Coordinates of C-alpha atoms in Angstrom, one line a residue:
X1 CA 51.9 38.8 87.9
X2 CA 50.0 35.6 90.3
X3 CA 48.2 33.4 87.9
X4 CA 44.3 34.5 88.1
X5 CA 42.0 32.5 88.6
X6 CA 38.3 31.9 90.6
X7 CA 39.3 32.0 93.9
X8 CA 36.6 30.3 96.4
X9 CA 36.9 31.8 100.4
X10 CA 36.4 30.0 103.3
X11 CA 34.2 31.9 105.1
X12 CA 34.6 33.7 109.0
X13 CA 31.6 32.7 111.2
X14 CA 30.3 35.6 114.2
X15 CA 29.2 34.5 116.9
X16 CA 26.6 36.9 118.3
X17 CA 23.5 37.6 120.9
X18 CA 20.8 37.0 118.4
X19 CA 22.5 34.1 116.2
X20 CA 21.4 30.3 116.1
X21 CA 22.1 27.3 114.2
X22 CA 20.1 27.5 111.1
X23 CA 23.4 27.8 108.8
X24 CA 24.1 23.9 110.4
X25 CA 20.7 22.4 110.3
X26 CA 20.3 24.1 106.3
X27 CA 23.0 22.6 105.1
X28 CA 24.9 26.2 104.8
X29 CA 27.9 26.2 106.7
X30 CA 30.1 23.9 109.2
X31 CA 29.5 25.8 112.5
X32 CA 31.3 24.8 116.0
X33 CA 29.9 22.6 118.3
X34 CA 28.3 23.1 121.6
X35 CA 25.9 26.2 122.2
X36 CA 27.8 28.8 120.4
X37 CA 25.3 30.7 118.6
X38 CA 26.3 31.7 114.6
X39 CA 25.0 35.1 113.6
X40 CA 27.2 36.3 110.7
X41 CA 28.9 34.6 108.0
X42 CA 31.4 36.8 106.2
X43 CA 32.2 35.8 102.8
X44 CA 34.6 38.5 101.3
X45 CA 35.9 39.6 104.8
X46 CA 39.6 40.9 103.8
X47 CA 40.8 37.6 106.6
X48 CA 38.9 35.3 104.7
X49 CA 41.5 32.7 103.4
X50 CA 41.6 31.1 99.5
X51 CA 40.5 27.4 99.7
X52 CA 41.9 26.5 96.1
X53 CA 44.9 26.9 93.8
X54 CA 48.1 28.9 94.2
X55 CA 46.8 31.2 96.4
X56 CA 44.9 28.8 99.2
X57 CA 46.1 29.9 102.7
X58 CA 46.2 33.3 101.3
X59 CA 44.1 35.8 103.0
X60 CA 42.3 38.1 100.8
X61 CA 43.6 41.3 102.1
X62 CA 47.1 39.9 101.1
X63 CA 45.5 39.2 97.7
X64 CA 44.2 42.5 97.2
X65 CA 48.0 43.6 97.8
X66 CA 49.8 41.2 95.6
X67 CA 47.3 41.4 93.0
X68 CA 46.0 45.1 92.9
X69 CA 43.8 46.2 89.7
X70 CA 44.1 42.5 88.7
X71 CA 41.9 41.4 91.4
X72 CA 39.9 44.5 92.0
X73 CA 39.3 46.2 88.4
X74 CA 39.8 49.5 87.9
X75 CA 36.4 50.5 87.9
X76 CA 35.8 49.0 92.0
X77 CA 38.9 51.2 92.5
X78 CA 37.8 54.6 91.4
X79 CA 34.7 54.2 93.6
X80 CA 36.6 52.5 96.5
X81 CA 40.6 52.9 96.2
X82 CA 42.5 49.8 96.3
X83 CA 40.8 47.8 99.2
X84 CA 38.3 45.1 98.5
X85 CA 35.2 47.1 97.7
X86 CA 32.3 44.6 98.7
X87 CA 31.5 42.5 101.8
X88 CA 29.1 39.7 101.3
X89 CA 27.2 38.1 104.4
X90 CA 25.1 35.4 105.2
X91 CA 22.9 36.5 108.3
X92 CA 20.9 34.0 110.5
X93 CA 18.7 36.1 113.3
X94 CA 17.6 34.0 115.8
X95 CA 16.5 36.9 117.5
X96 CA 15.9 40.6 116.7
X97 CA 19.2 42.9 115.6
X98 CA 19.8 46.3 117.4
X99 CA 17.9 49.5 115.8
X100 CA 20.7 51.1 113.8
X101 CA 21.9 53.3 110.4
X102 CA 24.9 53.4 108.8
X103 CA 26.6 57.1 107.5
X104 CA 26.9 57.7 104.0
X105 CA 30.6 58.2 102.3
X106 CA 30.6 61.6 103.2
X107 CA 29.9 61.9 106.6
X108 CA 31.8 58.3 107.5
X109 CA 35.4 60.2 105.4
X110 CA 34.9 63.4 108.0
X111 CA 33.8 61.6 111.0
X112 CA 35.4 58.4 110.8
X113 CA 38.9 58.7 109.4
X114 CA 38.3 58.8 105.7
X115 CA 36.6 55.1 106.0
X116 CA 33.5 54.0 103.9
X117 CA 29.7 54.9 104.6
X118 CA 27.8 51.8 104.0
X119 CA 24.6 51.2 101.5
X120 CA 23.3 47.7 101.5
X121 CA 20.8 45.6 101.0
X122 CA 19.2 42.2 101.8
X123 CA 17.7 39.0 99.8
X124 CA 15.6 37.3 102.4
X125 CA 16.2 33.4 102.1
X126 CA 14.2 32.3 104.5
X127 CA 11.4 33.7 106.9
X128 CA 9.4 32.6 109.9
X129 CA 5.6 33.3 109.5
X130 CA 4.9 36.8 110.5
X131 CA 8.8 37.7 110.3
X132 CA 9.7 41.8 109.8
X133 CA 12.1 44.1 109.1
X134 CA 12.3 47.6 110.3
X135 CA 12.9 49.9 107.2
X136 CA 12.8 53.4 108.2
X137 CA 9.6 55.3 109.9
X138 CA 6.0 54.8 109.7
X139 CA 5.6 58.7 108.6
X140 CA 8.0 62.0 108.2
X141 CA 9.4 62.9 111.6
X142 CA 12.1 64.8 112.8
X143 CA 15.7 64.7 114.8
X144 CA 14.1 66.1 117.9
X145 CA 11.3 63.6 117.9
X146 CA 13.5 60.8 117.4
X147 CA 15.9 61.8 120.5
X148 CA 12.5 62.1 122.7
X149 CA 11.0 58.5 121.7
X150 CA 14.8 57.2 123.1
X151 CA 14.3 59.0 125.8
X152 CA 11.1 57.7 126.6
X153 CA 11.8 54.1 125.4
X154 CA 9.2 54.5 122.5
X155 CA 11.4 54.2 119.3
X156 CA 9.4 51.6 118.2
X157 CA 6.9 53.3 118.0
X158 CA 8.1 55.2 114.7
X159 CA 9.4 52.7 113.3
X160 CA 8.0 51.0 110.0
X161 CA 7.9 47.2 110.3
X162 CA 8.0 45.4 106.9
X163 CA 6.5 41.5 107.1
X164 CA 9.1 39.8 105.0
X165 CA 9.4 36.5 102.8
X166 CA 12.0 33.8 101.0
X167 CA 12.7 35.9 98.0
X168 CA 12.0 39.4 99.5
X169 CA 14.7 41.9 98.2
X170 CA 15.0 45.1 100.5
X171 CA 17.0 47.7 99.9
X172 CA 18.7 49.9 102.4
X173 CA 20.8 52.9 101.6
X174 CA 23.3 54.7 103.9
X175 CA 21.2 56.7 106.1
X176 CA 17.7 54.2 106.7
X177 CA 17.3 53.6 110.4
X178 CA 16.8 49.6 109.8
X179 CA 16.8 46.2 111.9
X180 CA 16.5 42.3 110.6
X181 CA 13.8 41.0 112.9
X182 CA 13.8 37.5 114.7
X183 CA 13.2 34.4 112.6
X184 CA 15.0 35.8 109.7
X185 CA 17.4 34.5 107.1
X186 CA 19.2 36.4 104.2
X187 CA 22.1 37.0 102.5
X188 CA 24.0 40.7 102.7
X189 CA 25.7 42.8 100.3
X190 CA 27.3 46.1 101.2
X191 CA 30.1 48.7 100.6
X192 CA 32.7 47.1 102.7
X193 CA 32.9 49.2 106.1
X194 CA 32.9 48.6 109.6
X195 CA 30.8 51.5 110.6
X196 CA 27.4 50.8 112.6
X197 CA 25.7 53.4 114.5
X198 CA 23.3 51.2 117.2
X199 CA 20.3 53.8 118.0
X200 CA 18.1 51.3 120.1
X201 CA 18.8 47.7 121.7
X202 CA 15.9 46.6 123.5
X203 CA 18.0 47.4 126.9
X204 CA 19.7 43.6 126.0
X205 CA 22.9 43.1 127.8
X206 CA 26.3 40.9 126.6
X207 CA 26.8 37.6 127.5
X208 CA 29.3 40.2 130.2
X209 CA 26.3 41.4 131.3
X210 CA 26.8 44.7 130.2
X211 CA 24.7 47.1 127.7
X212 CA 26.0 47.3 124.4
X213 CA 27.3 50.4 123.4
X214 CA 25.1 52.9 121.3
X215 CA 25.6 55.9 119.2
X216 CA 22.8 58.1 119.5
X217 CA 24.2 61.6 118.5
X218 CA 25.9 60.3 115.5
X219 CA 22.5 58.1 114.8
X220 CA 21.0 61.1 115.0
X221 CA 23.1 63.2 113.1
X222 CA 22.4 60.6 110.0
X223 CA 19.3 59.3 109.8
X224 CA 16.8 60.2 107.0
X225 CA 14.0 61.2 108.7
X226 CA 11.2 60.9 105.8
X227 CA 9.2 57.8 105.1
X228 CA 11.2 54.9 102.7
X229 CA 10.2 55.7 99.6
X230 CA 10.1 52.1 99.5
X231 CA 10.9 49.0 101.1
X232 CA 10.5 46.2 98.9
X233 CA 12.5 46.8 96.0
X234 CA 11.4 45.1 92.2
X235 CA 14.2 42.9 91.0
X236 CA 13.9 43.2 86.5
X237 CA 14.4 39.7 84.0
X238 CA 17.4 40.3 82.5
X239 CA 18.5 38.6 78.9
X240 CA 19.5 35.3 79.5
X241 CA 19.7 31.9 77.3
X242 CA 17.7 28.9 77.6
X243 CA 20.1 27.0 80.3
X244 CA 19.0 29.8 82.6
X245 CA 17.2 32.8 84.0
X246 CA 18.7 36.1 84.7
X247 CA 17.6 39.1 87.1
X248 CA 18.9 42.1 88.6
X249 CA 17.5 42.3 92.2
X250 CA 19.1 45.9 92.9
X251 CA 21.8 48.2 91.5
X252 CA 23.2 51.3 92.3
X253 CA 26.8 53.2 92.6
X254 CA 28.3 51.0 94.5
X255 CA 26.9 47.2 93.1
X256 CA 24.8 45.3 91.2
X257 CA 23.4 41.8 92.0
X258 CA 22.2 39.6 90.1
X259 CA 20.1 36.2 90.5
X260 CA 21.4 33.6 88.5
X261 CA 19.0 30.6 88.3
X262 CA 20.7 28.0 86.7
X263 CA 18.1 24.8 85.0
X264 CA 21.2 21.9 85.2
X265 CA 23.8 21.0 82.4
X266 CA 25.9 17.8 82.1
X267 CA 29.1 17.5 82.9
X268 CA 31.9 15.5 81.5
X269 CA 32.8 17.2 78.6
X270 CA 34.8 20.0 77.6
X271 CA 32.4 23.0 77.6
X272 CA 32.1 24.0 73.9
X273 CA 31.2 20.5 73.0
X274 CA 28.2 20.4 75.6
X275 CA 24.7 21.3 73.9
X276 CA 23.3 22.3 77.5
X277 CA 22.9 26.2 77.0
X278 CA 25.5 27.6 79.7
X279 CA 26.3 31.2 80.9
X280 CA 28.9 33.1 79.4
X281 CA 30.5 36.4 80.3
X282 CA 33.9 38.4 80.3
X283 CA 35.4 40.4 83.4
X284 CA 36.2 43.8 82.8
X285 CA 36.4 46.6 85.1
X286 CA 35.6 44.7 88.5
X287 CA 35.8 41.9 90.1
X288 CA 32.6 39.5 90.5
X289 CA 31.3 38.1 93.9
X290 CA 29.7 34.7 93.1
X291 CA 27.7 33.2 96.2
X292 CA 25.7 29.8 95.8
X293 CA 22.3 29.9 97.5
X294 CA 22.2 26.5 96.7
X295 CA 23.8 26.2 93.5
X296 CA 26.3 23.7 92.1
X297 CA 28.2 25.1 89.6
X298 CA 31.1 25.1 87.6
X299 CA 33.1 27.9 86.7
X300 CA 34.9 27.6 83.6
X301 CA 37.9 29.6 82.3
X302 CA 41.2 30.0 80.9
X303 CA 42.7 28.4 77.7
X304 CA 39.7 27.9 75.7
X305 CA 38.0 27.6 79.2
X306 CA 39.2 24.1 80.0
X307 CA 40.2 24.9 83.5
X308 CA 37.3 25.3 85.8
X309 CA 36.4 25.2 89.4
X310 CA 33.8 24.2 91.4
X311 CA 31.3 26.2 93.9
X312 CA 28.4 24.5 96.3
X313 CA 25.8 25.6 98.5
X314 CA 27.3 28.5 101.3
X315 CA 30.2 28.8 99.4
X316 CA 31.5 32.7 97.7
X317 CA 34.1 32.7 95.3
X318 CA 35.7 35.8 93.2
X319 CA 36.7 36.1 89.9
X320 CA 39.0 38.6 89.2
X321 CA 38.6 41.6 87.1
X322 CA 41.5 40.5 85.2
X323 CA 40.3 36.7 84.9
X324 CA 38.8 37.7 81.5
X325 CA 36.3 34.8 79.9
X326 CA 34.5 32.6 81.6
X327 CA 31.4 30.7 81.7
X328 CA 29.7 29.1 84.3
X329 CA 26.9 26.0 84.1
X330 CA 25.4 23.7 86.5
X331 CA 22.2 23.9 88.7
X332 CA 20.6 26.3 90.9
X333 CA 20.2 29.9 92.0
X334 CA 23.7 32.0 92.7
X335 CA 24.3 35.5 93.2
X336 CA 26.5 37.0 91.5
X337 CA 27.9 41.1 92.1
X338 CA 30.0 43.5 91.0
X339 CA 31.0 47.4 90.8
X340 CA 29.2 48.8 88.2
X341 CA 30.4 51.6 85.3
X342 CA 28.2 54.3 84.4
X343 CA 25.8 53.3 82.0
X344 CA 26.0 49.4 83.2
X345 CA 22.5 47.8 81.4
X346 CA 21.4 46.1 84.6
X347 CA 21.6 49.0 86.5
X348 CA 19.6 51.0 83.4
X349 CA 17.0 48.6 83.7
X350 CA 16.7 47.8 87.5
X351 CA 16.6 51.8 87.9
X352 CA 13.9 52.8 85.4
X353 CA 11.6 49.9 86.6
X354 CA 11.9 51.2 90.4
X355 CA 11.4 54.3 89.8
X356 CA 8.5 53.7 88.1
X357 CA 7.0 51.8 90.3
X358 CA 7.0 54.2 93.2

């Protein structure tokens, strides 16, 4: 068995129509030069190569194959088979994305070659005044309605626009006709698939000068045609210690995330001889996604946790399910998201306070 350990990605950047330069000018990410535009950052993209340790130049996918249960936890893999179950993304829209929905497991197994539907959802990092969302329709409507407003180049029309802001948590299962709207930041978690149905695109072309493909009649054939029960989901304080605050922002089947918001401890010093509070947990049945919105953090573990490793601002790292204890101090907020089991407490407690609240 490879040695386990955190193991921090170097992210792959995506070029796209509506990108920018925000992840530069933030402080995020190193982007190319010139006028290439960055849309996507993909932190746990199975190409995505190991930055530290015995396994730097490895891509992940090739992790995921040496390593197996190790890496992935056998909980991720009875919800997702032995794949990486989770793709985390920075997104920076410069302009608005394409209308689209994603399938749910389901349909995407019959109609897709036994891939992954995709449930997601977004933490808004940063928002221009007056930035939306599009999260589902403005009231109940129907397929054939749906199919006449793209006819008549009226989608938008039915369409429920959401004004967003830094903080905002939204989430978006499979099936929720959606769009991030121009001037928006956030960071992404989803069930990792490639499947996106584009239902409307504004009539933009490629920089080819071509249309961009769409997918109306599967679209169609997937969309949940009610009202979002809601939009703005409630994220639920979590117990934590005095070094730092802990909240679920959403959970379901497929993940949890949490928002670690870490208040600063010293370093220098072995970590059980620091009096700075510090967080401390234990891997188990999945791996954990770890992304700094800012934070800088150490990650402790092994032997009495006196190995650790470092994470800044942009970066992701995972800790594999088999890692075992660690414990993880510093300053500022991180997310941090995993594959939850049945009865998971987060996922108790994010659940009963959203429902409520509808």
């Amino acid at each position: 068995m490879e040695y386990l350990y955190p193991i921090r990605l170097e992210a792959s950047l995506h070029s796209t129509i509506w990108g920018g330069r925000r992840f530069e000018r933030g402080g995020w990410k190193q982007i190319p030069p010139g006028e290439v535009s960055i849309g996507e950052s993909w932190e746990t993209e199975i190409s995505t190569v190991g930055q530290n340790g015995t396994h730097a130049g490895k891509k992940l996918g090739m992790l995921v194959e040496e390593l197996g249960p190790a890496l992935l936890g056998e909980q991720a893999i009875a919800i997702f088979g032995r794949r990486f179950p989770l793709l985390a993304k920075f997104i920076d829209a410069n302009d608005k994305l394409s209308v689209q929905v994603h399938p749910d497991d389901s349909y995407a197994a019959q109609h897709e070659g036994g891939k992954l539907g995709k449930t997601e959802f977004w933490y808004i990092l940063a928002a221009e005044p007056g930035a939306s969302i599009v999260h589902g329709f403005k009231t109940p409507t129907s397929r054939a309605e749906v199919e006449q407003a793209i006819r008549d180049v009226k989608l938008e029309e039915l369409l429920h626009e959401e004004v967003v802001s830094a903080g905002d948590v939204i989430f978006v299962p499979a099936g929720t006709v959606h769009a991030i709207g121009s001037g928006v930041m956030l960071y992404e978690l989803q069930e990792y698939s490639d499947i996106t149905y584009r239902l409307y695109d504004y009539g933009r072309l490629t920089t080819a000068g071509t249309t961009r493909e769409l997918h109306i009649e599967r679209s169609l054939d997937v969309i949940h045609y009610d009202k979002s029960p809601r939009v703005k989901v409630q994220p639920v304080p979590l117990p934590g210690e005095a070094g730092y605050e802990d909240r679920c922002l959403v959970a379901c089947q497929y993940f949890v995330t949490r928002e670690l918001s870490f208040k600063g401890a010293g370093p220098g010093r072995s970590i059980e001889m620091r009096s700075a509070p510090y967080m401390e947990g234990h891997t188990e049945g999945s791996c954990v996604i770890l992304s700094s919105l800012g934070a800088e953090v150490q990650v402790h573990y092994g032997p009495a946790l006196s190995l650790c490793e470092h994470l800044s601002r942009g970066q992701t790292m995972v800790l594999p399910a088999g890692l075992g204890k660690y414990a993880i101090e510093g300053s500022g907020v991180l997310m941090f998201s995993y594959v939850p089991a049945r009865g998971d407490e987060a996922w108790q407690l994010w659940e009963t306070k959203n429902k409520e609240g509808r």
